[in-house]
Amino acid sequence: MKVFVTGGAGYIGSHTLVQLLTAGHEVCVFDNYCNSSPVALARVRQLTNRDMRVVEADICDADALTRGVTDFAPDAVIHFAGLKAVGESNDIPLRYYQTNVSGTMNLLGAMDAAGCRRIVFSSSATVYGEAHYLPFDENHPIAPTNPYGRTKAMAEGVIADWARATPDASAVLLRYFNPVGAHESGRIGEDPDGIPNNLMPFIAQVAIGRREKLAIFGDDYDTRDGTGERDYIHVVDLADAHLAALGYSGAAQGCEAINIGTGTGITVRELVAAYERTCGHPIPVEIGPRRPGDVASSYAATKKATNSLGWCAKFGIEDMCASSWRWQSGNPDGFGDAPHSS
Ligand code: NAD
Ligand code: UDP
């Protein structure tokens, strides 16, 4: 199948490329590298021994996007490109709406021009907001609590309306829980710019000695040990979910939202302990205040993913930590220290 992948050089995109190319699909990546490096694509080529087409451009440039999609004439699109930092979305909301909402509209317009009617979209569990009940199922009310989450909810709505209005269209909205870990080779992984916003890359940087200690954001939540509980999902499992969604989109019409998680919650302290077992030394922590906007617990109902996609997570927390550590210890500065061809 010919698959057009926006944001393919990023963390989740690069892992999905490995699975796509390994499965024999033909790929075109569309990315402006605003939060990624071409080194990631060079490594994907090495890992798979397969090549791919690459267009370096911005999804906000509707003409470039339409040219990219029509030239490649894909059977399906996977749409990863977007901005994802919750804190930053409070400071520069318009840039978030422009990229995540207008960018998605540009992409759907480009697909219309090329006659492509299948899309798999990177959404987020953030769209649910405060839990009315747990686990979150796909019918839980949508009430995001920050601009980033609102852009994802709006993009979901735009895609659903497009699918309703487009004969034979098929859209799958994958609501990711907390993607972590890396490819087993340790050659690609998450490479955050500056101070990591998320827990796992922060723990990894403390473990390698790049940062002194982890601040735990509150230990007085109503959870097993008082720290926040999340549903961490191995990025390779997540990548496989995209291939399952592509298959599903070939048979189904309309628009479906599907959670992608393990269904199991892990607390901050449990994740730190698992990482310590992996790296073999203690990870210094300090209890700090709660982070505004954080919820106590978030984990997925996974029945729909199993029933619709025939997909479920295979990897556990030990695999997530081991692969993260292999990536972090082999690439202490991420992709930054590597020449572009390596
Ligand atoms: P990432 O930042 O590593 O990857 C995003 C990619 O999109 C990058 O390569 C970036 O350069 C590219 N990009 C961004 N804006 C662009 C633009 N205007 N034009 C062209 N390319 C652009 O992020 P990721 O973690 O791989 O996330 C991928 C998608 O999944 C995002 O849409 C994100 O919102 C969503 N998501 C991520 C998480 C997570 O925790 N990582 C959770 C839920 C949803
Ligand atoms: N967290 C923490 N210290 C950090 C980063 C995160 O204690 O430096 C906690 C956070 O409060 C939450 C969990 O780790 O309970 C996961 O946070 P992350 O930002 O990775 O994901 P999200 O909150 O978006 O689900």
Coordinates of C-alpha atoms and ligand atoms in Angstrom, one line a residue:
M1 CA 0.0 0.0 0.0
K2 CA 1.2 3.6 -0.6
V3 CA 1.1 5.5 2.7
F4 CA 1.7 9.3 3.0
V5 CA 3.0 10.0 6.5
T6 CA 3.0 13.6 7.9
G7 CA 5.4 14.0 10.8
G8 CA 7.1 10.8 9.9
A9 CA 10.5 12.0 11.3
G10 CA 9.1 12.4 14.8
Y11 CA 9.1 10.1 17.8
I12 CA 6.0 8.0 17.0
G13 CA 6.2 8.6 13.2
S14 CA 9.8 7.1 13.0
H15 CA 8.8 4.0 14.9
T16 CA 5.7 3.6 12.7
L17 CA 7.9 4.0 9.5
V18 CA 10.0 1.0 10.6
Q19 CA 6.9 -1.2 10.9
L20 CA 5.4 0.1 7.6
L21 CA 8.6 -0.4 5.6
T22 CA 9.2 -3.8 7.2
A23 CA 5.7 -4.8 6.2
G24 CA 6.5 -3.8 2.6
H25 CA 4.5 -0.6 2.3
E26 CA 5.7 2.3 0.1
V27 CA 6.1 5.5 2.1
C28 CA 6.3 9.2 1.5
V29 CA 7.2 11.3 4.6
F30 CA 6.1 15.0 4.8
D31 CA 7.9 16.8 7.6
N32 CA 9.4 20.2 8.3
Y33 CA 11.7 18.9 11.1
C34 CA 10.5 21.6 13.5
N35 CA 10.7 19.0 16.3
S36 CA 12.7 16.2 14.7
S37 CA 15.9 15.4 12.8
P38 CA 16.6 13.9 9.3
V39 CA 19.0 11.6 11.2
A40 CA 15.9 9.7 12.5
L41 CA 14.9 8.9 8.8
A42 CA 18.5 7.9 8.0
R43 CA 18.3 5.4 10.8
V44 CA 15.0 4.1 9.8
R45 CA 16.5 3.4 6.3
Q46 CA 19.4 1.6 8.0
L47 CA 17.1 -0.5 10.3
T48 CA 14.8 -1.6 7.5
N49 CA 17.2 -1.5 4.5
R50 CA 14.4 0.2 2.6
D51 CA 14.1 3.7 1.2
M52 CA 11.3 6.2 1.3
R53 CA 10.3 9.5 -0.4
V54 CA 10.7 12.6 1.8
V55 CA 9.2 16.1 1.3
E56 CA 10.6 18.7 3.6
A57 CA 7.7 21.3 4.0
D58 CA 5.1 22.7 6.4
I59 CA 1.6 21.3 6.6
C60 CA 0.5 25.0 7.0
D61 CA 1.7 25.4 3.4
A62 CA -1.5 24.1 1.6
D63 CA 0.0 24.2 -1.9
A64 CA 3.1 22.2 -0.9
L65 CA 0.9 19.7 0.9
T66 CA -1.4 19.3 -2.1
R67 CA 1.6 18.9 -4.4
G68 CA 3.1 16.3 -2.0
V69 CA -0.1 14.3 -1.8
T70 CA -1.1 14.4 -5.5
D71 CA 2.5 13.6 -6.7
F72 CA 2.6 10.5 -4.4
A73 CA -1.1 9.5 -5.0
P74 CA -1.3 7.5 -1.7
D75 CA -3.9 4.8 -0.8
A76 CA -3.9 6.1 2.8
V77 CA -2.6 8.9 5.0
I78 CA -1.2 8.7 8.6
H79 CA -1.3 12.2 10.1
F80 CA 1.2 12.6 12.9
A81 CA 2.4 16.2 12.2
G82 CA 1.5 18.6 14.9
L83 CA 2.6 20.5 18.0
K84 CA 2.2 18.6 21.2
A85 CA 3.4 20.5 24.3
V86 CA 0.5 21.2 26.7
G87 CA 2.4 24.0 28.5
E88 CA 3.5 25.7 25.3
S89 CA -0.1 25.6 23.9
N90 CA -1.1 27.9 26.7
D91 CA 1.5 30.5 25.6
I92 CA 1.1 30.3 21.8
P93 CA -2.4 28.9 21.3
L94 CA -2.8 30.4 17.7
R95 CA 0.2 28.5 16.5
Y96 CA -1.3 25.3 17.9
Y97 CA -4.7 25.9 16.2
Q98 CA -2.9 26.9 13.0
T99 CA -0.8 23.7 12.9
N100 CA -3.1 21.2 14.4
V101 CA -6.5 22.3 13.1
S102 CA -5.7 24.3 9.9
G103 CA -2.9 21.9 9.0
T104 CA -5.4 19.0 9.3
M105 CA -7.9 20.9 7.1
N106 CA -5.1 21.5 4.5
L107 CA -4.3 17.8 4.6
L108 CA -8.0 16.8 4.0
G109 CA -8.2 19.3 1.1
A110 CA -5.0 17.7 -0.4
M111 CA -6.5 14.3 0.0
D112 CA -9.6 15.4 -1.8
A113 CA -7.5 16.8 -4.6
A114 CA -5.7 13.4 -4.9
G115 CA -8.8 11.3 -4.5
C116 CA -7.5 9.7 -1.3
R117 CA -10.2 8.8 1.3
R118 CA -8.4 6.9 4.1
I119 CA -6.8 8.6 7.1
V120 CA -5.4 7.5 10.4
F121 CA -5.1 10.4 12.8
S122 CA -2.9 10.9 15.9
S123 CA -5.3 12.0 18.6
S124 CA -4.8 11.9 22.3
A125 CA -6.5 10.8 25.6
T126 CA -6.1 14.5 26.5
V127 CA -9.4 15.1 24.7
Y128 CA -11.3 13.4 27.6
G129 CA -10.2 15.9 30.2
E130 CA -11.3 15.1 33.8
A131 CA -12.4 11.5 34.3
H132 CA -16.1 11.1 35.0
Y133 CA -15.4 7.4 35.3
L134 CA -12.5 5.0 34.7
P135 CA -11.3 3.4 32.6
F136 CA -11.9 6.0 29.8
D137 CA -13.9 4.4 27.1
E138 CA -14.5 6.1 23.7
N139 CA -18.0 7.3 24.7
H140 CA -16.6 9.3 27.6
P141 CA -17.5 13.0 27.3
I142 CA -14.9 15.1 25.4
A143 CA -13.9 18.1 27.5
P144 CA -10.2 19.0 27.1
T145 CA -8.7 21.3 29.7
N146 CA -6.0 23.0 27.7
P147 CA -5.5 24.5 24.2
Y148 CA -3.5 21.5 22.9
G149 CA -6.3 19.1 23.9
R150 CA -8.9 21.5 22.3
T151 CA -6.9 21.5 19.0
K152 CA -7.0 17.7 19.0
A153 CA -10.8 17.6 19.8
M154 CA -11.4 20.2 17.0
A155 CA -9.3 18.3 14.5
E156 CA -11.3 15.1 15.4
G157 CA -14.5 17.0 14.6
V158 CA -13.2 18.3 11.3
I159 CA -12.1 14.8 10.2
A160 CA -15.5 13.3 11.3
D161 CA -17.4 16.0 9.3
W162 CA -15.1 15.4 6.3
A163 CA -15.8 11.6 6.5
R164 CA -19.5 12.2 6.7
A165 CA -19.4 14.4 3.6
T166 CA -17.1 12.2 1.5
P167 CA -18.4 9.1 -0.1
D168 CA -16.4 6.0 0.8
A169 CA -14.2 7.9 3.3
S170 CA -12.7 6.1 6.2
A171 CA -11.1 7.8 9.2
V172 CA -9.7 6.3 12.3
L173 CA -8.9 8.6 15.2
L174 CA -6.4 6.9 17.5
R175 CA -6.5 8.3 21.0
Y176 CA -3.1 7.5 22.4
F177 CA -2.6 7.3 26.1
N178 CA 1.1 7.7 27.2
P179 CA 3.6 6.6 24.5
V180 CA 7.0 5.6 25.9
G181 CA 10.0 3.4 25.1
A182 CA 12.0 3.0 21.9
H183 CA 12.8 0.6 19.1
E184 CA 14.6 -2.5 20.4
S185 CA 17.8 -1.6 18.4
G186 CA 18.3 1.5 20.5
R187 CA 18.8 3.4 17.2
I188 CA 15.7 5.5 17.3
G189 CA 13.8 7.0 20.3
E190 CA 12.3 10.1 21.8
D191 CA 14.6 13.1 21.6
P192 CA 12.9 16.0 23.3
D193 CA 14.2 19.5 22.7
G194 CA 15.3 21.2 26.0
I195 CA 13.8 20.1 29.3
P196 CA 11.5 17.2 28.8
N197 CA 7.8 17.8 29.6
N198 CA 7.0 14.2 30.1
L199 CA 7.9 11.7 32.8
M200 CA 9.7 8.9 31.0
P201 CA 12.2 11.1 29.1
F202 CA 12.9 13.0 32.3
I203 CA 13.6 9.8 34.2
A204 CA 15.9 8.7 31.4
Q205 CA 17.9 11.9 31.5
V206 CA 18.3 11.7 35.3
A207 CA 19.4 8.1 34.9
I208 CA 22.1 9.0 32.4
G209 CA 23.2 12.0 34.5
R210 CA 22.0 14.8 32.3
R211 CA 19.8 16.0 35.1
E212 CA 20.2 15.9 38.8
K213 CA 16.9 14.6 40.0
L214 CA 13.3 14.0 39.1
A215 CA 10.6 16.3 40.6
I216 CA 7.5 14.2 41.4
F217 CA 4.5 16.4 40.8
G218 CA 2.5 15.6 44.0
D219 CA 2.3 12.5 46.2
D220 CA -1.1 13.2 47.7
Y221 CA -3.3 11.9 44.9
D222 CA -5.9 9.3 45.6
T223 CA -3.8 6.5 44.1
R224 CA -1.9 3.4 45.5
D225 CA 1.1 5.5 46.5
G226 CA -0.2 9.0 46.2
T227 CA 1.5 9.7 42.8
G228 CA -0.2 10.2 39.5
E229 CA -1.3 7.1 37.6
R230 CA -1.1 6.8 33.8
D231 CA -1.5 4.2 31.0
Y232 CA 2.0 3.9 29.5
I233 CA 2.1 2.3 26.0
H234 CA 5.2 1.0 24.3
V235 CA 5.8 3.1 21.1
V236 CA 6.4 -0.1 19.1
D237 CA 2.9 -1.4 20.2
L238 CA 1.6 2.0 19.2
A239 CA 3.3 1.8 15.8
D240 CA 1.7 -1.6 15.2
A241 CA -1.7 -0.1 16.1
H242 CA -1.3 2.2 13.1
L243 CA -0.8 -0.7 10.8
A244 CA -3.9 -2.4 12.3
A245 CA -5.9 0.8 11.8
L246 CA -4.8 1.1 8.2
G247 CA -6.1 -2.5 7.6
Y248 CA -9.3 -1.6 9.4
S249 CA -9.8 1.6 7.3
G250 CA -9.7 -0.5 4.2
A251 CA -12.8 -2.4 5.2
A252 CA -14.7 0.2 7.3
Q253 CA -16.4 3.4 6.2
G254 CA -17.1 6.5 8.3
C255 CA -15.2 7.8 11.3
E256 CA -14.2 5.8 14.5
A257 CA -12.3 6.9 17.6
I258 CA -10.3 4.2 19.2
N259 CA -8.3 4.2 22.4
I260 CA -4.7 3.0 22.2
G261 CA -3.4 2.0 25.7
T262 CA -2.7 -1.1 27.7
G263 CA -5.6 -0.7 30.1
T264 CA -3.3 -0.7 33.1
G265 CA -2.3 2.3 35.2
I266 CA 1.3 2.7 36.5
T267 CA 2.1 5.3 39.1
V268 CA 5.1 7.7 39.0
R269 CA 6.8 5.8 41.8
E270 CA 6.2 2.5 40.1
L271 CA 7.8 3.8 36.9
V272 CA 10.8 5.2 38.7
A273 CA 11.3 1.8 40.5
A274 CA 11.0 -0.1 37.2
Y275 CA 13.6 2.2 35.6
E276 CA 16.0 1.8 38.5
R277 CA 15.8 -2.0 38.1
T278 CA 16.7 -1.5 34.4
C279 CA 19.5 1.0 34.7
G280 CA 20.9 -0.6 37.9
H281 CA 21.3 2.5 40.0
P282 CA 19.0 4.7 42.1
I283 CA 17.2 7.6 40.4
P284 CA 17.1 10.6 42.8
V285 CA 13.6 12.1 43.3
E286 CA 12.2 15.0 45.1
I287 CA 8.5 15.5 46.0
G288 CA 7.2 18.8 44.6
P289 CA 3.8 20.4 44.3
R290 CA 1.1 19.1 42.0
R291 CA 1.4 20.3 38.3
P292 CA -1.7 22.4 37.5
G293 CA -4.2 20.6 35.3
D294 CA -2.9 17.1 36.2
V295 CA -5.5 14.4 37.0
A296 CA -4.9 11.6 39.5
S297 CA -5.5 8.7 37.2
S298 CA -5.9 8.0 33.5
Y299 CA -6.1 4.6 31.8
A300 CA -7.8 3.2 28.8
A301 CA -10.7 0.9 28.1
T302 CA -9.1 -1.3 25.4
K303 CA -12.1 -3.4 24.3
K304 CA -12.8 -1.4 21.1
A305 CA -9.2 -1.6 19.9
T306 CA -9.3 -5.4 20.4
N307 CA -12.6 -5.9 18.8
S308 CA -12.3 -3.4 15.9
L309 CA -8.6 -3.5 15.1
G310 CA -7.7 -7.0 16.4
W311 CA -4.8 -5.2 18.2
C312 CA -3.7 -5.3 21.8
A313 CA -0.5 -4.2 23.6
K314 CA 2.2 -6.9 23.8
F315 CA 4.9 -5.1 25.8
G316 CA 5.0 -4.4 29.5
I317 CA 6.6 -1.8 31.7
E318 CA 10.0 -3.7 31.9
D319 CA 10.3 -3.7 28.0
M320 CA 9.4 0.0 27.9
C321 CA 12.1 0.9 30.4
A322 CA 14.7 -1.4 28.9
S323 CA 14.2 0.0 25.4
S324 CA 14.2 3.6 26.7
W325 CA 17.5 2.9 28.5
R326 CA 19.1 1.3 25.5
W327 CA 18.2 4.4 23.4
Q328 CA 19.2 6.9 26.1
S329 CA 22.5 5.3 27.1
G330 CA 23.5 4.7 23.4
N331 CA 22.5 8.3 22.4
P332 CA 23.0 10.5 25.5
D333 CA 22.4 13.6 23.4
G334 CA 19.6 12.1 21.3
F335 CA 20.1 12.6 17.5
G336 CA 21.9 15.8 18.2
D337 CA 25.4 14.4 18.4
A338 CA 25.1 12.3 15.2
P339 CA 26.1 13.4 11.8
H340 CA 23.1 13.6 9.4
S341 CA 24.0 10.5 7.5
S342 CA 24.5 8.2 10.5
Ligands
NAD1 P1 7.0 14.7 17.5 O1 7.1 16.1 17.8 O2 8.1 13.8 17.8 O3 6.6 14.4 16.0 C1 5.8 15.3 15.3 C2 6.4 15.5 13.9 O4 5.6 16.4 13.2 C3 7.8 16.0 14.0 O5 8.7 15.3 13.1 C4 7.7 17.5 13.5 O6 8.9 18.0 12.9 C5 6.5 17.4 12.6 N1 5.8 18.6 12.4 C6 5.3 19.4 13.4 N2 4.7 20.5 12.9 C7 4.8 20.4 11.5 C8 4.4 21.2 10.5 N3 3.7 22.3 10.6 N4 4.6 20.7 9.2 C9 5.3 19.6 9.0 N5 5.7 18.8 10.0 C10 5.5 19.2 11.2 O7 5.7 14.1 18.3 P2 5.2 12.6 18.5 O8 5.3 12.3 20.0 O9 5.8 11.7 17.5 O10 3.6 12.8 18.3 C11 3.0 12.6 17.0 C12 1.6 12.9 17.0 O11 1.0 12.2 18.1 C13 1.3 14.4 17.4 O12 0.2 14.8 16.6 C14 0.9 14.4 18.8 O13 0.0 15.5 19.2 C15 0.2 13.0 19.0 N6 0.3 12.5 20.3 C16 1.5 12.4 20.9 C17 1.6 11.9 22.3 C18 2.9 11.7 23.0 O14 2.9 11.7 24.2 N7 4.0 11.7 22.3 C19 0.4 11.5 22.9 C20 -0.8 11.7 22.2 C21 -0.9 12.2 20.9
UDP2 N1 5.3 13.8 36.2 C1 6.2 14.0 37.3 N2 7.3 14.7 37.0 C2 7.7 15.1 35.8 C3 6.8 14.9 34.7 C4 5.6 14.2 35.0 O1 5.9 13.7 38.4 O2 8.8 15.7 35.6 C5 4.1 13.1 36.5 C6 2.8 13.8 36.1 O3 2.3 14.6 37.2 C7 1.8 12.7 35.7 C8 2.8 11.6 35.2 O4 4.1 11.9 35.7 O5 1.2 12.1 36.9 C9 2.8 11.6 33.7 O6 3.0 12.9 33.2 P1 3.3 13.1 31.6 O7 3.6 14.6 31.5 O8 4.4 12.2 31.1 O9 2.0 12.7 30.9 P2 0.5 13.3 31.0 O10 0.4 14.0 32.3 O11 0.3 14.1 29.8 O12 -0.4 12.1 31.0

